[in-house]
Amino acid sequence: MKRTIGVTGAAGNLGRAVVRRLAGDGERIVAVDREMGPLEDLVATLGGEHLTLAGVDLMSADACEAMVKTSLDRFGRVDAIVHTVGGFTMGNIEDADASKFELMFRLNVLTTLNVFRSCTPALKKAGGGAMVAIVAAAGEKAGVGMAAYAGSKAAVHRLVESFADELKTSAIRVNAVLPSIIDTPQNRTAMAQADHSTWVSPENLAATIAFLLSEQGRDITGALIPVNGRF
């Protein structure tokens, strides 16, 4: 049976790779991002029946619940969610004031909480499913200037573990992938002298995510899986 899988940040570098991989596997996609144009351009390349949702404020619990309701109204079920949205900032201790911590908390922790909570009733109704978050190795060990970012990602790590433990009796698996540097045009520009061949490609990261959503990944929950390339 074809599954319905939501992907937030669907028009981003990783989101596009995830959408294309899952659609190529025969899944039905609910593609969520800020603007409709990039979403429509993406979905037009896929074939099949998919849903595009633009302008969803993932920092709003009500907006996330409405997103799930729209998905249910269209397809009757939601089987999985991949949450790729997040934020990044650097700042030394003197610069990382409360506003930076609050911004990172809202972009990384609050969006994950809202997306996962809003999908939970639908996944329970479907008899189980899977959630995957994109986090970071910095959530395990922070470096210089990364207090706000790493602190928020560490909170997402703990959120994933807690959701996984709470929802395992409902056959809902909750996992996270921890990429090192993803090979994107933006990262290549920012680090032009780096050896890009050691970075993680969006397509390979998407393949790991697809595995976690698949039947082959059914026994994995609460995992924080490093995807480091050769970095």
PDB file of C-alpha atoms in Angstrom:
ATOM      1  CA  MET A   1       0.000   0.000   0.000  1.00  0.00           C
ATOM      2  CA  LYS A   2       1.266   3.455  -0.925  1.00  0.00           C
ATOM      3  CA  ARG A   3       2.173   5.472   2.157  1.00  0.00           C
ATOM      4  CA  THR A   4       1.674   9.178   2.774  1.00  0.00           C
ATOM      5  CA  ILE A   5       4.877  10.816   4.028  1.00  0.00           C
ATOM      6  CA  GLY A   6       5.294  14.448   5.007  1.00  0.00           C
ATOM      7  CA  VAL A   7       8.566  16.263   4.346  1.00  0.00           C
ATOM      8  CA  THR A   8       9.157  19.677   5.883  1.00  0.00           C
ATOM      9  CA  GLY A   9      11.690  21.925   4.198  1.00  0.00           C
ATOM     10  CA  ALA A  10      10.882  20.012   1.026  1.00  0.00           C
ATOM     11  CA  ALA A  11      12.308  22.640  -1.344  1.00  0.00           C
ATOM     12  CA  GLY A  12      15.669  22.802   0.452  1.00  0.00           C
ATOM     13  CA  ASN A  13      18.789  20.958  -0.621  1.00  0.00           C
ATOM     14  CA  LEU A  14      18.178  17.943   1.610  1.00  0.00           C
ATOM     15  CA  GLY A  15      14.402  18.173   1.405  1.00  0.00           C
ATOM     16  CA  ARG A  16      14.456  17.874  -2.385  1.00  0.00           C
ATOM     17  CA  ALA A  17      16.687  14.813  -2.191  1.00  0.00           C
ATOM     18  CA  VAL A  18      14.385  13.207   0.382  1.00  0.00           C
ATOM     19  CA  VAL A  19      11.257  13.965  -1.661  1.00  0.00           C
ATOM     20  CA  ARG A  20      12.778  12.568  -4.849  1.00  0.00           C
ATOM     21  CA  ARG A  21      14.037   9.431  -3.117  1.00  0.00           C
ATOM     22  CA  LEU A  22      10.717   8.681  -1.402  1.00  0.00           C
ATOM     23  CA  ALA A  23       8.623   9.478  -4.469  1.00  0.00           C
ATOM     24  CA  GLY A  24      10.946   7.272  -6.497  1.00  0.00           C
ATOM     25  CA  ASP A  25      10.215   4.497  -4.004  1.00  0.00           C
ATOM     26  CA  GLY A  26       6.511   4.891  -4.786  1.00  0.00           C
ATOM     27  CA  GLU A  27       5.495   6.930  -1.747  1.00  0.00           C
ATOM     28  CA  ARG A  28       2.935   9.739  -1.763  1.00  0.00           C
ATOM     29  CA  ILE A  29       4.466  13.011  -0.536  1.00  0.00           C
ATOM     30  CA  VAL A  30       3.118  15.957   1.413  1.00  0.00           C
ATOM     31  CA  ALA A  31       5.748  18.579   0.559  1.00  0.00           C
ATOM     32  CA  VAL A  32       5.932  21.502   3.002  1.00  0.00           C
ATOM     33  CA  ASP A  33       8.010  24.649   2.602  1.00  0.00           C
ATOM     34  CA  ARG A  34       7.824  28.440   2.765  1.00  0.00           C
ATOM     35  CA  GLU A  35       6.934  29.326  -0.834  1.00  0.00           C
ATOM     36  CA  MET A  36       4.646  27.562  -3.289  1.00  0.00           C
ATOM     37  CA  GLY A  37       6.675  28.157  -6.469  1.00  0.00           C
ATOM     38  CA  PRO A  38       9.669  25.943  -5.580  1.00  0.00           C
ATOM     39  CA  LEU A  39       7.339  23.245  -4.229  1.00  0.00           C
ATOM     40  CA  GLU A  40       5.275  23.150  -7.407  1.00  0.00           C
ATOM     41  CA  ASP A  41       8.424  23.041  -9.538  1.00  0.00           C
ATOM     42  CA  LEU A  42       9.700  20.103  -7.464  1.00  0.00           C
ATOM     43  CA  VAL A  43       6.453  18.131  -7.487  1.00  0.00           C
ATOM     44  CA  ALA A  44       6.034  18.687 -11.233  1.00  0.00           C
ATOM     45  CA  THR A  45       9.139  16.553 -11.783  1.00  0.00           C
ATOM     46  CA  LEU A  46       7.862  13.605  -9.742  1.00  0.00           C
ATOM     47  CA  GLY A  47       4.738  12.236 -11.361  1.00  0.00           C
ATOM     48  CA  GLY A  48       2.009  10.690  -9.234  1.00  0.00           C
ATOM     49  CA  GLU A  49      -0.333  12.301  -6.739  1.00  0.00           C
ATOM     50  CA  HIS A  50       1.303  14.543  -4.148  1.00  0.00           C
ATOM     51  CA  LEU A  51       0.308  17.522  -2.010  1.00  0.00           C
ATOM     52  CA  THR A  52       2.134  20.847  -1.665  1.00  0.00           C
ATOM     53  CA  LEU A  53       1.664  23.071   1.380  1.00  0.00           C
ATOM     54  CA  ALA A  54       3.367  26.459   1.502  1.00  0.00           C
ATOM     55  CA  GLY A  55       3.713  29.037   4.242  1.00  0.00           C
ATOM     56  CA  VAL A  56       3.116  26.690   7.176  1.00  0.00           C
ATOM     57  CA  ASP A  57       4.496  28.298  10.354  1.00  0.00           C
ATOM     58  CA  LEU A  58       6.160  25.305  11.995  1.00  0.00           C
ATOM     59  CA  MET A  59       6.694  27.343  15.154  1.00  0.00           C
ATOM     60  CA  SER A  60       2.910  27.384  15.578  1.00  0.00           C
ATOM     61  CA  ALA A  61       1.280  24.277  17.039  1.00  0.00           C
ATOM     62  CA  ASP A  62      -2.055  25.266  15.474  1.00  0.00           C
ATOM     63  CA  ALA A  63      -0.483  25.645  12.026  1.00  0.00           C
ATOM     64  CA  CYS A  64       1.137  22.213  12.313  1.00  0.00           C
ATOM     65  CA  GLU A  65      -2.137  20.628  13.340  1.00  0.00           C
ATOM     66  CA  ALA A  66      -3.828  22.286  10.359  1.00  0.00           C
ATOM     67  CA  MET A  67      -1.079  20.897   8.114  1.00  0.00           C
ATOM     68  CA  VAL A  68      -1.826  17.371   9.294  1.00  0.00           C
ATOM     69  CA  LYS A  69      -5.585  17.886   8.943  1.00  0.00           C
ATOM     70  CA  THR A  70      -5.157  19.034   5.355  1.00  0.00           C
ATOM     71  CA  SER A  71      -3.060  15.946   4.645  1.00  0.00           C
ATOM     72  CA  LEU A  72      -5.697  13.689   6.178  1.00  0.00           C
ATOM     73  CA  ASP A  73      -8.495  15.417   4.280  1.00  0.00           C
ATOM     74  CA  ARG A  74      -6.616  14.826   1.015  1.00  0.00           C
ATOM     75  CA  PHE A  75      -5.204  11.335   1.494  1.00  0.00           C
ATOM     76  CA  GLY A  76      -6.983   9.872   4.538  1.00  0.00           C
ATOM     77  CA  ARG A  77      -3.806   8.949   6.371  1.00  0.00           C
ATOM     78  CA  VAL A  78      -0.315  10.032   7.377  1.00  0.00           C
ATOM     79  CA  ASP A  79       2.279   7.279   7.764  1.00  0.00           C
ATOM     80  CA  ALA A  80       5.542   9.119   8.377  1.00  0.00           C
ATOM     81  CA  ILE A  81       7.179  12.524   8.677  1.00  0.00           C
ATOM     82  CA  VAL A  82      10.682  13.742   7.856  1.00  0.00           C
ATOM     83  CA  HIS A  83      11.501  17.062   9.498  1.00  0.00           C
ATOM     84  CA  THR A  84      14.408  18.789   7.755  1.00  0.00           C
ATOM     85  CA  VAL A  85      13.766  22.372   8.897  1.00  0.00           C
ATOM     86  CA  GLY A  86      16.160  24.026  11.331  1.00  0.00           C
ATOM     87  CA  GLY A  87      18.504  26.920  11.853  1.00  0.00           C
ATOM     88  CA  PHE A  88      22.182  27.617  12.429  1.00  0.00           C
ATOM     89  CA  THR A  89      24.120  30.451  14.010  1.00  0.00           C
ATOM     90  CA  MET A  90      27.615  30.958  15.330  1.00  0.00           C
ATOM     91  CA  GLY A  91      28.611  33.245  18.175  1.00  0.00           C
ATOM     92  CA  ASN A  92      31.216  33.376  20.895  1.00  0.00           C
ATOM     93  CA  ILE A  93      30.125  33.602  24.498  1.00  0.00           C
ATOM     94  CA  GLU A  94      30.207  37.408  24.432  1.00  0.00           C
ATOM     95  CA  ASP A  95      27.992  37.456  21.323  1.00  0.00           C
ATOM     96  CA  ALA A  96      25.597  34.587  22.060  1.00  0.00           C
ATOM     97  CA  ASP A  97      23.044  36.522  24.054  1.00  0.00           C
ATOM     98  CA  ALA A  98      19.612  35.256  25.045  1.00  0.00           C
ATOM     99  CA  SER A  99      18.091  36.244  21.709  1.00  0.00           C
ATOM    100  CA  LYS A 100      20.349  33.804  19.822  1.00  0.00           C
ATOM    101  CA  PHE A 101      19.522  30.983  22.209  1.00  0.00           C
ATOM    102  CA  GLU A 102      15.821  31.733  21.859  1.00  0.00           C
ATOM    103  CA  LEU A 103      16.048  31.827  18.061  1.00  0.00           C
ATOM    104  CA  MET A 104      17.852  28.477  17.912  1.00  0.00           C
ATOM    105  CA  PHE A 105      15.379  26.958  20.365  1.00  0.00           C
ATOM    106  CA  ARG A 106      12.426  28.106  18.280  1.00  0.00           C
ATOM    107  CA  LEU A 107      13.870  27.034  14.931  1.00  0.00           C
ATOM    108  CA  ASN A 108      15.274  23.681  16.035  1.00  0.00           C
ATOM    109  CA  VAL A 109      13.440  22.461  19.139  1.00  0.00           C
ATOM    110  CA  LEU A 110      10.010  24.054  18.889  1.00  0.00           C
ATOM    111  CA  THR A 111       9.506  23.163  15.226  1.00  0.00           C
ATOM    112  CA  THR A 112      10.447  19.534  15.900  1.00  0.00           C
ATOM    113  CA  LEU A 113       8.127  19.370  18.888  1.00  0.00           C
ATOM    114  CA  ASN A 114       5.202  20.882  16.978  1.00  0.00           C
ATOM    115  CA  VAL A 115       5.654  18.741  13.872  1.00  0.00           C
ATOM    116  CA  PHE A 116       6.069  15.482  15.777  1.00  0.00           C
ATOM    117  CA  ARG A 117       3.218  16.179  18.235  1.00  0.00           C
ATOM    118  CA  SER A 118       0.822  17.137  15.451  1.00  0.00           C
ATOM    119  CA  CYS A 119       1.596  13.938  13.512  1.00  0.00           C
ATOM    120  CA  THR A 120       1.327  11.576  16.485  1.00  0.00           C
ATOM    121  CA  PRO A 121      -2.480  11.097  16.482  1.00  0.00           C
ATOM    122  CA  ALA A 122      -2.486  10.434  12.723  1.00  0.00           C
ATOM    123  CA  LEU A 123       0.322   7.879  13.016  1.00  0.00           C
ATOM    124  CA  LYS A 124      -1.492   6.145  15.859  1.00  0.00           C
ATOM    125  CA  LYS A 125      -4.659   6.039  13.745  1.00  0.00           C
ATOM    126  CA  ALA A 126      -2.638   4.502  10.889  1.00  0.00           C
ATOM    127  CA  GLY A 127      -1.465   1.748  13.243  1.00  0.00           C
ATOM    128  CA  GLY A 128       2.091   3.010  13.498  1.00  0.00           C
ATOM    129  CA  GLY A 129       4.682   4.783  11.441  1.00  0.00           C
ATOM    130  CA  ALA A 130       7.932   6.673  11.639  1.00  0.00           C
ATOM    131  CA  MET A 131       9.370  10.098  12.352  1.00  0.00           C
ATOM    132  CA  VAL A 132      12.855  11.260  11.420  1.00  0.00           C
ATOM    133  CA  ALA A 133      14.566  14.479  12.510  1.00  0.00           C
ATOM    134  CA  ILE A 134      17.722  16.016  11.059  1.00  0.00           C
ATOM    135  CA  VAL A 135      19.996  17.003  13.909  1.00  0.00           C
ATOM    136  CA  ALA A 136      23.764  17.425  14.183  1.00  0.00           C
ATOM    137  CA  ALA A 137      26.932  15.987  15.648  1.00  0.00           C
ATOM    138  CA  ALA A 138      27.306  19.318  17.453  1.00  0.00           C
ATOM    139  CA  GLY A 139      24.427  18.239  19.679  1.00  0.00           C
ATOM    140  CA  GLU A 140      26.686  15.530  21.057  1.00  0.00           C
ATOM    141  CA  LYS A 141      29.843  17.626  21.404  1.00  0.00           C
ATOM    142  CA  ALA A 142      29.927  21.374  20.921  1.00  0.00           C
ATOM    143  CA  GLY A 143      32.807  23.475  19.667  1.00  0.00           C
ATOM    144  CA  VAL A 144      33.875  27.085  19.973  1.00  0.00           C
ATOM    145  CA  GLY A 145      31.129  29.556  19.111  1.00  0.00           C
ATOM    146  CA  MET A 146      28.423  26.898  18.929  1.00  0.00           C
ATOM    147  CA  ALA A 147      26.749  27.171  22.331  1.00  0.00           C
ATOM    148  CA  ALA A 148      23.352  28.363  21.092  1.00  0.00           C
ATOM    149  CA  TYR A 149      23.233  26.027  18.093  1.00  0.00           C
ATOM    150  CA  ALA A 150      24.652  22.961  19.824  1.00  0.00           C
ATOM    151  CA  GLY A 151      22.471  23.483  22.888  1.00  0.00           C
ATOM    152  CA  SER A 152      19.339  23.511  20.751  1.00  0.00           C
ATOM    153  CA  LYS A 153      20.423  20.423  18.804  1.00  0.00           C
ATOM    154  CA  ALA A 154      21.186  18.573  22.060  1.00  0.00           C
ATOM    155  CA  ALA A 155      17.638  19.351  23.151  1.00  0.00           C
ATOM    156  CA  VAL A 156      16.323  17.854  19.891  1.00  0.00           C
ATOM    157  CA  HIS A 157      18.397  14.722  20.547  1.00  0.00           C
ATOM    158  CA  ARG A 158      16.746  14.275  23.933  1.00  0.00           C
ATOM    159  CA  LEU A 159      13.320  15.040  22.421  1.00  0.00           C
ATOM    160  CA  VAL A 160      13.782  12.276  19.845  1.00  0.00           C
ATOM    161  CA  GLU A 161      14.820   9.792  22.525  1.00  0.00           C
ATOM    162  CA  SER A 162      11.869  10.687  24.742  1.00  0.00           C
ATOM    163  CA  PHE A 163       9.318  10.521  21.905  1.00  0.00           C
ATOM    164  CA  ALA A 164      10.753   7.172  20.829  1.00  0.00           C
ATOM    165  CA  ASP A 165      10.399   5.668  24.293  1.00  0.00           C
ATOM    166  CA  GLU A 166       6.893   7.023  24.770  1.00  0.00           C
ATOM    167  CA  LEU A 167       5.558   5.981  21.360  1.00  0.00           C
ATOM    168  CA  LYS A 168       7.169   2.574  20.894  1.00  0.00           C
ATOM    169  CA  THR A 169       4.091   0.780  22.247  1.00  0.00           C
ATOM    170  CA  SER A 170       2.094   2.488  19.478  1.00  0.00           C
ATOM    171  CA  ALA A 171       4.458   1.077  16.813  1.00  0.00           C
ATOM    172  CA  ILE A 172       5.731   4.583  16.047  1.00  0.00           C
ATOM    173  CA  ARG A 173       9.475   4.770  15.510  1.00  0.00           C
ATOM    174  CA  VAL A 174      11.304   8.044  16.146  1.00  0.00           C
ATOM    175  CA  ASN A 175      14.891   8.488  15.000  1.00  0.00           C
ATOM    176  CA  ALA A 176      17.378  11.158  14.006  1.00  0.00           C
ATOM    177  CA  VAL A 177      20.290  11.394  11.608  1.00  0.00           C
ATOM    178  CA  LEU A 178      23.388  13.396  12.536  1.00  0.00           C
ATOM    179  CA  PRO A 179      25.158  14.519   9.365  1.00  0.00           C
ATOM    180  CA  SER A 180      28.541  16.177   9.380  1.00  0.00           C
ATOM    181  CA  ILE A 181      28.816  18.739   6.557  1.00  0.00           C
ATOM    182  CA  ILE A 182      26.200  18.280   3.841  1.00  0.00           C
ATOM    183  CA  ASP A 183      27.475  18.927   0.321  1.00  0.00           C
ATOM    184  CA  THR A 184      25.324  21.898  -0.706  1.00  0.00           C
ATOM    185  CA  PRO A 185      26.057  24.902  -2.926  1.00  0.00           C
ATOM    186  CA  GLN A 186      25.865  27.156   0.122  1.00  0.00           C
ATOM    187  CA  ASN A 187      28.427  25.109   2.056  1.00  0.00           C
ATOM    188  CA  ARG A 188      30.740  24.951  -0.958  1.00  0.00           C
ATOM    189  CA  THR A 189      30.653  28.732  -1.213  1.00  0.00           C
ATOM    190  CA  ALA A 190      31.272  29.177   2.513  1.00  0.00           C
ATOM    191  CA  MET A 191      34.134  26.648   2.548  1.00  0.00           C
ATOM    192  CA  ALA A 192      35.549  26.902  -0.945  1.00  0.00           C
ATOM    193  CA  GLN A 193      38.974  25.489  -0.027  1.00  0.00           C
ATOM    194  CA  ALA A 194      37.624  22.390   1.725  1.00  0.00           C
ATOM    195  CA  ASP A 195      37.732  18.859   0.299  1.00  0.00           C
ATOM    196  CA  HIS A 196      34.098  18.561  -0.732  1.00  0.00           C
ATOM    197  CA  SER A 197      34.524  14.892  -1.612  1.00  0.00           C
ATOM    198  CA  THR A 198      34.595  14.039   2.104  1.00  0.00           C
ATOM    199  CA  TRP A 199      31.205  15.618   2.770  1.00  0.00           C
ATOM    200  CA  VAL A 200      27.813  13.892   2.898  1.00  0.00           C
ATOM    201  CA  SER A 201      25.754  14.164  -0.267  1.00  0.00           C
ATOM    202  CA  PRO A 202      22.036  14.996   0.146  1.00  0.00           C
ATOM    203  CA  GLU A 203      21.220  11.894  -1.871  1.00  0.00           C
ATOM    204  CA  ASN A 204      23.158   9.545   0.434  1.00  0.00           C
ATOM    205  CA  LEU A 205      21.629  11.151   3.507  1.00  0.00           C
ATOM    206  CA  ALA A 206      18.197  10.752   1.913  1.00  0.00           C
ATOM    207  CA  ALA A 207      18.931   7.061   1.407  1.00  0.00           C
ATOM    208  CA  THR A 208      19.648   6.658   5.133  1.00  0.00           C
ATOM    209  CA  ILE A 209      16.401   8.428   5.952  1.00  0.00           C
ATOM    210  CA  ALA A 210      14.493   6.221   3.519  1.00  0.00           C
ATOM    211  CA  PHE A 211      15.918   3.155   5.250  1.00  0.00           C
ATOM    212  CA  LEU A 212      14.737   4.400   8.648  1.00  0.00           C
ATOM    213  CA  LEU A 213      11.238   4.838   7.224  1.00  0.00           C
ATOM    214  CA  SER A 214      11.242   1.445   5.551  1.00  0.00           C
ATOM    215  CA  GLU A 215      10.201  -2.008   6.688  1.00  0.00           C
ATOM    216  CA  GLN A 216      13.895  -2.888   6.951  1.00  0.00           C
ATOM    217  CA  GLY A 217      14.235  -0.190   9.612  1.00  0.00           C
ATOM    218  CA  ARG A 218      11.285  -1.371  11.656  1.00  0.00           C
ATOM    219  CA  ASP A 219      13.429  -2.433  14.644  1.00  0.00           C
ATOM    220  CA  ILE A 220      15.228   0.911  14.994  1.00  0.00           C
ATOM    221  CA  THR A 221      13.834   3.588  17.279  1.00  0.00           C
ATOM    222  CA  GLY A 222      15.392   6.182  19.547  1.00  0.00           C
ATOM    223  CA  ALA A 223      18.575   6.122  17.470  1.00  0.00           C
ATOM    224  CA  LEU A 224      20.850   9.074  16.763  1.00  0.00           C
ATOM    225  CA  ILE A 225      22.664   7.873  13.666  1.00  0.00           C
ATOM    226  CA  PRO A 226      25.895   9.626  12.614  1.00  0.00           C
ATOM    227  CA  VAL A 227      26.226  10.132   8.852  1.00  0.00           C
ATOM    228  CA  ASN A 228      29.726  11.539   8.587  1.00  0.00           C
ATOM    229  CA  GLY A 229      30.909  10.809   5.097  1.00  0.00           C
ATOM    230  CA  ARG A 230      34.711  10.860   5.323  1.00  0.00           C
ATOM    231  CA  PHE A 231      34.885  14.177   7.193  1.00  0.00           C
TER     232      PHE A 231
END
